[in-house]
């Protein structure tokens, strides 16, 4: 179980004054659960991931996974962050410790073939399309078989067919390895297509104001009737939810 308690997180704003980014945030992610975090721009979604991933330790609170600090992590960011002087295969193996790199090579090859990149293993990132670079980054996120995968709007700016293809690949690999996933997005439809549960954050300082269990069967068609219906129903009941305002009480 991933347990997140952030009492306060402050950082200097552009004028140097302290900005309260997160306050009173409580969240849990069960083992193997896929949780999406949705909220308005500037509410602290990326800050939350940085804290959970140990990239930012300057906050009041605690983050633990099964009683210890999260250590077995995979990351995928908004940008692919590939090394331009390294081949596709070497970019995937970059995150693997030297001592086990030889043993990880077959898994890296298997992941790249699953991402339909088996014919560009020796290519450099400059030769790849944006969607192909995201697939390399997705393979890299899974190569160490992480217990926890942190994803910060990894499919933003992609066209819809490419993004849907990558989401399907993500779900396939997640179901194969059983990682817990914390996935940040501003796109409610994407969250409904991916998540077991969605946590909605308030405007800054961010905190969880509503949670939704998504019970739709998998695989989910992002443009399918079931997802369309749930999307419309949710926004009809809670029209200000995407603005980060607390959900209306159910009658």
mmCIF file of C-alpha atoms in Angstrom:
data_model
loop_
_atom_site.group_PDB
_atom_site.id
_atom_site.type_symbol
_atom_site.label_atom_id
_atom_site.label_comp_id
_atom_site.label_asym_id
_atom_site.label_seq_id
_atom_site.Cartn_x
_atom_site.Cartn_y
_atom_site.Cartn_z
ATOM 1 C CA UNK A 1 0.000 0.000 0.000
ATOM 2 C CA UNK A 2 1.258 3.461 -0.941
ATOM 3 C CA UNK A 3 0.301 5.933 1.788
ATOM 4 C CA UNK A 4 0.636 9.675 1.116
ATOM 5 C CA UNK A 5 0.263 12.354 3.783
ATOM 6 C CA UNK A 6 1.332 15.860 2.825
ATOM 7 C CA UNK A 7 0.548 18.385 5.536
ATOM 8 C CA UNK A 8 2.119 21.331 3.717
ATOM 9 C CA UNK A 9 4.350 21.874 0.706
ATOM 10 C CA UNK A 10 5.655 25.363 0.002
ATOM 11 C CA UNK A 11 8.061 26.704 -2.594
ATOM 12 C CA UNK A 12 9.047 30.244 -3.667
ATOM 13 C CA UNK A 13 6.886 31.847 -6.342
ATOM 14 C CA UNK A 14 8.308 34.068 -9.101
ATOM 15 C CA UNK A 15 8.583 36.993 -6.704
ATOM 16 C CA UNK A 16 10.360 34.867 -4.114
ATOM 17 C CA UNK A 17 7.409 34.710 -1.760
ATOM 18 C CA UNK A 18 6.442 31.331 -0.273
ATOM 19 C CA UNK A 19 3.654 29.641 -2.230
ATOM 20 C CA UNK A 20 1.532 26.980 -0.525
ATOM 21 C CA UNK A 21 1.201 24.298 -3.206
ATOM 22 C CA UNK A 22 -0.300 21.387 -1.243
ATOM 23 C CA UNK A 23 -2.043 21.272 2.119
ATOM 24 C CA UNK A 24 -3.835 18.531 4.016
ATOM 25 C CA UNK A 25 -3.496 16.040 1.173
ATOM 26 C CA UNK A 26 -4.231 12.400 2.005
ATOM 27 C CA UNK A 27 -4.157 9.625 -0.571
ATOM 28 C CA UNK A 28 -3.635 5.864 -0.718
ATOM 29 C CA UNK A 29 -2.904 3.525 -3.610
ATOM 30 C CA UNK A 30 -3.398 -0.203 -3.085
ATOM 31 C CA UNK A 31 -0.936 -2.724 -4.470
ATOM 32 C CA UNK A 32 -1.642 -3.164 -8.167
ATOM 33 C CA UNK A 33 -4.189 -0.313 -8.248
ATOM 34 C CA UNK A 34 -4.264 2.247 -11.067
ATOM 35 C CA UNK A 35 -5.082 5.683 -9.615
ATOM 36 C CA UNK A 36 -5.403 8.844 -11.701
ATOM 37 C CA UNK A 37 -5.010 12.323 -10.223
ATOM 38 C CA UNK A 38 -7.077 15.032 -11.937
ATOM 39 C CA UNK A 39 -7.159 18.717 -11.096
ATOM 40 C CA UNK A 40 -6.981 22.256 -12.468
ATOM 41 C CA UNK A 41 -3.748 23.725 -13.774
ATOM 42 C CA UNK A 42 -1.387 24.743 -10.978
ATOM 43 C CA UNK A 43 -3.055 22.643 -8.285
ATOM 44 C CA UNK A 44 0.145 20.745 -7.452
ATOM 45 C CA UNK A 45 -0.266 17.497 -9.404
ATOM 46 C CA UNK A 46 3.340 17.377 -10.640
ATOM 47 C CA UNK A 47 4.578 18.573 -7.252
ATOM 48 C CA UNK A 48 2.764 15.617 -5.686
ATOM 49 C CA UNK A 49 4.551 13.164 -7.982
ATOM 50 C CA UNK A 50 7.923 14.731 -7.214
ATOM 51 C CA UNK A 51 7.327 14.264 -3.494
ATOM 52 C CA UNK A 52 6.124 10.664 -3.859
ATOM 53 C CA UNK A 53 9.114 9.846 -6.080
ATOM 54 C CA UNK A 54 11.623 11.311 -3.643
ATOM 55 C CA UNK A 55 12.681 14.072 -6.037
ATOM 56 C CA UNK A 56 11.423 16.709 -3.599
ATOM 57 C CA UNK A 57 11.852 16.086 0.118
ATOM 58 C CA UNK A 58 11.231 19.652 1.329
ATOM 59 C CA UNK A 59 7.713 19.213 2.670
ATOM 60 C CA UNK A 60 5.898 18.504 5.906
ATOM 61 C CA UNK A 61 4.385 15.040 5.783
ATOM 62 C CA UNK A 62 5.279 11.448 5.016
ATOM 63 C CA UNK A 63 5.162 9.038 2.088
ATOM 64 C CA UNK A 64 5.546 5.311 2.567
ATOM 65 C CA UNK A 65 4.987 2.106 0.646
ATOM 66 C CA UNK A 66 4.407 -0.989 2.732
ATOM 67 C CA UNK A 67 5.888 0.851 5.702
ATOM 68 C CA UNK A 68 9.076 2.144 4.045
ATOM 69 C CA UNK A 69 10.065 4.990 1.763
ATOM 70 C CA UNK A 70 9.171 4.147 -1.865
ATOM 71 C CA UNK A 71 12.287 2.794 -3.575
ATOM 72 C CA UNK A 72 11.226 0.421 -6.349
ATOM 73 C CA UNK A 73 10.024 3.134 -8.747
ATOM 74 C CA UNK A 74 9.471 3.758 -12.424
ATOM 75 C CA UNK A 75 8.910 7.228 -13.897
ATOM 76 C CA UNK A 76 7.399 8.564 -17.089
ATOM 77 C CA UNK A 77 7.299 12.322 -17.606
ATOM 78 C CA UNK A 78 5.578 14.731 -19.995
ATOM 79 C CA UNK A 79 8.686 14.650 -22.200
ATOM 80 C CA UNK A 80 10.321 11.338 -23.203
ATOM 81 C CA UNK A 81 13.725 12.465 -21.832
ATOM 82 C CA UNK A 82 15.720 10.221 -24.151
ATOM 83 C CA UNK A 83 19.481 10.619 -24.493
ATOM 84 C CA UNK A 84 20.058 11.711 -28.123
ATOM 85 C CA UNK A 85 23.493 10.039 -28.349
ATOM 86 C CA UNK A 86 22.169 6.643 -27.229
ATOM 87 C CA UNK A 87 20.298 4.018 -29.230
ATOM 88 C CA UNK A 88 16.704 3.042 -28.507
ATOM 89 C CA UNK A 89 17.834 -0.109 -26.683
ATOM 90 C CA UNK A 90 20.498 1.715 -24.675
ATOM 91 C CA UNK A 91 17.966 4.385 -23.662
ATOM 92 C CA UNK A 92 15.740 1.678 -22.192
ATOM 93 C CA UNK A 93 18.667 0.046 -20.384
ATOM 94 C CA UNK A 94 19.866 3.394 -19.049
ATOM 95 C CA UNK A 95 17.848 3.028 -15.827
ATOM 96 C CA UNK A 96 19.013 -0.531 -15.151
ATOM 97 C CA UNK A 97 21.832 -0.921 -12.578
ATOM 98 C CA UNK A 98 25.137 -1.921 -14.181
ATOM 99 C CA UNK A 99 25.330 -5.144 -12.166
ATOM 100 C CA UNK A 100 22.142 -6.567 -13.726
ATOM 101 C CA UNK A 101 22.163 -4.893 -17.135
ATOM 102 C CA UNK A 102 23.077 -8.080 -18.992
ATOM 103 C CA UNK A 103 20.218 -9.965 -17.359
ATOM 104 C CA UNK A 104 17.794 -7.115 -18.139
ATOM 105 C CA UNK A 105 18.641 -6.984 -21.847
ATOM 106 C CA UNK A 106 16.176 -9.779 -22.862
ATOM 107 C CA UNK A 107 13.390 -8.020 -20.948
ATOM 108 C CA UNK A 108 14.222 -4.714 -22.641
ATOM 109 C CA UNK A 109 14.089 -6.397 -26.037
ATOM 110 C CA UNK A 110 10.769 -8.022 -25.178
ATOM 111 C CA UNK A 111 9.289 -4.689 -24.080
ATOM 112 C CA UNK A 112 10.478 -2.878 -27.195
ATOM 113 C CA UNK A 113 8.998 -5.565 -29.414
ATOM 114 C CA UNK A 114 5.731 -5.314 -27.471
ATOM 115 C CA UNK A 115 5.858 -1.570 -28.211
ATOM 116 C CA UNK A 116 6.321 -2.424 -31.909
ATOM 117 C CA UNK A 117 9.847 -0.994 -31.897
ATOM 118 C CA UNK A 118 11.767 -4.159 -32.680
ATOM 119 C CA UNK A 119 13.010 -2.782 -36.007
ATOM 120 C CA UNK A 120 14.535 0.409 -34.546
ATOM 121 C CA UNK A 121 16.550 -0.997 -31.645
ATOM 122 C CA UNK A 122 19.767 0.608 -32.888
ATOM 123 C CA UNK A 123 18.199 3.879 -34.050
ATOM 124 C CA UNK A 124 18.840 7.184 -32.306
ATOM 125 C CA UNK A 125 15.981 9.331 -30.943
ATOM 126 C CA UNK A 126 16.401 11.936 -33.673
ATOM 127 C CA UNK A 127 15.083 9.411 -36.183
ATOM 128 C CA UNK A 128 11.915 8.665 -34.217
ATOM 129 C CA UNK A 129 8.474 10.239 -34.291
ATOM 130 C CA UNK A 130 7.002 11.726 -31.140
ATOM 131 C CA UNK A 131 4.817 8.674 -30.585
ATOM 132 C CA UNK A 132 7.773 6.317 -31.031
ATOM 133 C CA UNK A 133 9.827 8.269 -28.494
ATOM 134 C CA UNK A 134 6.963 7.964 -25.976
ATOM 135 C CA UNK A 135 6.899 4.206 -26.577
ATOM 136 C CA UNK A 136 10.632 4.020 -25.818
ATOM 137 C CA UNK A 137 10.007 5.968 -22.603
ATOM 138 C CA UNK A 138 7.153 3.612 -21.707
ATOM 139 C CA UNK A 139 9.388 0.574 -22.209
ATOM 140 C CA UNK A 140 12.043 2.195 -20.026
ATOM 141 C CA UNK A 141 9.467 2.820 -17.261
ATOM 142 C CA UNK A 142 8.685 -0.907 -17.101
ATOM 143 C CA UNK A 143 12.122 -2.452 -17.693
ATOM 144 C CA UNK A 144 12.949 -2.735 -13.980
ATOM 145 C CA UNK A 145 9.514 -4.233 -13.188
ATOM 146 C CA UNK A 146 8.770 -1.448 -10.658
ATOM 147 C CA UNK A 147 6.396 -1.886 -7.747
ATOM 148 C CA UNK A 148 5.268 1.740 -8.203
ATOM 149 C CA UNK A 149 4.971 3.625 -11.489
ATOM 150 C CA UNK A 150 4.660 7.429 -11.448
ATOM 151 C CA UNK A 151 3.376 9.065 -14.643
ATOM 152 C CA UNK A 152 3.111 12.812 -15.231
ATOM 153 C CA UNK A 153 0.818 13.473 -18.228
ATOM 154 C CA UNK A 154 2.925 11.125 -20.377
ATOM 155 C CA UNK A 155 0.673 11.272 -23.459
ATOM 156 C CA UNK A 156 0.006 15.013 -23.519
ATOM 157 C CA UNK A 157 0.241 16.705 -26.954
ATOM 158 C CA UNK A 158 -0.105 13.433 -28.877
ATOM 159 C CA UNK A 159 -2.856 13.029 -31.456
ATOM 160 C CA UNK A 160 -5.815 10.967 -30.289
ATOM 161 C CA UNK A 161 -5.088 7.713 -32.211
ATOM 162 C CA UNK A 162 -1.435 7.693 -31.075
ATOM 163 C CA UNK A 163 -2.365 8.464 -27.478
ATOM 164 C CA UNK A 164 -5.024 5.735 -27.434
ATOM 165 C CA UNK A 165 -2.506 3.229 -28.800
ATOM 166 C CA UNK A 166 -0.036 4.125 -26.056
ATOM 167 C CA UNK A 167 -2.722 3.902 -23.379
ATOM 168 C CA UNK A 168 -3.556 0.382 -24.543
ATOM 169 C CA UNK A 169 0.145 -0.562 -24.386
ATOM 170 C CA UNK A 170 0.397 0.945 -20.896
ATOM 171 C CA UNK A 171 -2.597 -1.014 -19.614
ATOM 172 C CA UNK A 172 -1.250 -4.248 -21.124
ATOM 173 C CA UNK A 173 2.119 -3.850 -19.389
ATOM 174 C CA UNK A 174 0.537 -2.733 -16.100
ATOM 175 C CA UNK A 175 -1.705 -5.793 -16.022
ATOM 176 C CA UNK A 176 1.281 -8.005 -16.837
ATOM 177 C CA UNK A 177 3.570 -6.744 -14.057
ATOM 178 C CA UNK A 178 1.010 -5.703 -11.418
ATOM 179 C CA UNK A 179 2.584 -2.343 -10.505
ATOM 180 C CA UNK A 180 0.752 0.290 -8.516
ATOM 181 C CA UNK A 181 0.278 3.335 -10.755
ATOM 182 C CA UNK A 182 -0.140 7.004 -9.848
ATOM 183 C CA UNK A 183 -1.012 8.806 -13.094
ATOM 184 C CA UNK A 184 -1.409 12.586 -13.331
ATOM 185 C CA UNK A 185 -3.644 13.991 -16.062
ATOM 186 C CA UNK A 186 -5.800 17.035 -16.765
ATOM 187 C CA UNK A 187 -7.991 14.955 -19.104
ATOM 188 C CA UNK A 188 -11.037 13.407 -17.414
ATOM 189 C CA UNK A 189 -11.751 11.153 -20.379
ATOM 190 C CA UNK A 190 -8.206 9.754 -20.204
ATOM 191 C CA UNK A 191 -8.612 9.134 -16.476
ATOM 192 C CA UNK A 192 -11.896 7.294 -17.020
ATOM 193 C CA UNK A 193 -10.272 5.150 -19.704
ATOM 194 C CA UNK A 194 -7.349 4.133 -17.480
ATOM 195 C CA UNK A 195 -8.138 4.288 -13.783
ATOM 196 C CA UNK A 196 -9.493 1.970 -11.155
ATOM 197 C CA UNK A 197 -10.031 5.116 -9.102
ATOM 198 C CA UNK A 198 -9.766 8.870 -9.742
ATOM 199 C CA UNK A 199 -8.726 11.432 -7.117
ATOM 200 C CA UNK A 200 -9.777 15.004 -7.880
ATOM 201 C CA UNK A 201 -7.659 17.828 -6.435
ATOM 202 C CA UNK A 202 -8.718 21.325 -5.416
ATOM 203 C CA UNK A 203 -7.055 24.480 -6.724
ATOM 204 C CA UNK A 204 -3.804 25.380 -4.972
ATOM 205 C CA UNK A 205 -3.176 24.464 -2.244
ATOM 206 C CA UNK A 206 -4.094 21.052 -3.600
ATOM 207 C CA UNK A 207 -5.976 18.469 -1.575
ATOM 208 C CA UNK A 208 -8.306 15.626 -2.503
ATOM 209 C CA UNK A 209 -11.897 16.889 -2.747
ATOM 210 C CA UNK A 210 -13.563 13.883 -4.415
ATOM 211 C CA UNK A 211 -12.807 10.277 -5.290
ATOM 212 C CA UNK A 212 -14.497 8.146 -7.930
ATOM 213 C CA UNK A 213 -14.222 4.384 -8.373
ATOM 214 C CA UNK A 214 -14.361 3.522 -12.076
ATOM 215 C CA UNK A 215 -16.155 0.206 -12.477
ATOM 216 C CA UNK A 216 -16.202 0.004 -16.266
ATOM 217 C CA UNK A 217 -14.948 -3.328 -17.660
ATOM 218 C CA UNK A 218 -11.602 -3.504 -19.453
ATOM 219 C CA UNK A 219 -10.536 -3.002 -22.151
ATOM 220 C CA UNK A 220 -12.161 0.436 -22.344
ATOM 221 C CA UNK A 221 -12.775 2.324 -25.550
ATOM 222 C CA UNK A 222 -12.011 6.042 -24.849
ATOM 223 C CA UNK A 223 -14.708 6.999 -27.366
ATOM 224 C CA UNK A 224 -17.124 4.197 -26.479
ATOM 225 C CA UNK A 225 -20.711 4.623 -25.326
ATOM 226 C CA UNK A 226 -20.070 3.398 -21.768
ATOM 227 C CA UNK A 227 -17.266 5.863 -21.165
ATOM 228 C CA UNK A 228 -19.213 8.662 -22.860
ATOM 229 C CA UNK A 229 -22.153 7.971 -20.578
ATOM 230 C CA UNK A 230 -20.088 7.983 -17.388
ATOM 231 C CA UNK A 231 -18.276 11.166 -18.471
ATOM 232 C CA UNK A 232 -21.558 12.989 -19.129
ATOM 233 C CA UNK A 233 -23.186 11.669 -15.956
ATOM 234 C CA UNK A 234 -20.259 12.721 -13.764
ATOM 235 C CA UNK A 235 -20.110 16.273 -15.111
ATOM 236 C CA UNK A 236 -23.887 16.639 -14.933
ATOM 237 C CA UNK A 237 -23.858 15.698 -11.245
ATOM 238 C CA UNK A 238 -20.675 17.629 -10.393
ATOM 239 C CA UNK A 239 -20.336 20.419 -12.975
ATOM 240 C CA UNK A 240 -17.500 22.230 -11.165
ATOM 241 C CA UNK A 241 -15.420 19.165 -10.374
ATOM 242 C CA UNK A 242 -12.770 19.821 -13.039
ATOM 243 C CA UNK A 243 -12.301 23.294 -11.582
ATOM 244 C CA UNK A 244 -11.340 21.547 -8.338
ATOM 245 C CA UNK A 245 -14.423 22.529 -6.392
ATOM 246 C CA UNK A 246 -15.898 19.967 -3.986
ATOM 247 C CA UNK A 247 -18.459 17.676 -5.537
ATOM 248 C CA UNK A 248 -22.109 18.405 -4.942
ATOM 249 C CA UNK A 249 -23.799 16.233 -2.355
ATOM 250 C CA UNK A 250 -25.735 13.283 -3.756
ATOM 251 C CA UNK A 251 -29.465 13.550 -3.060
#
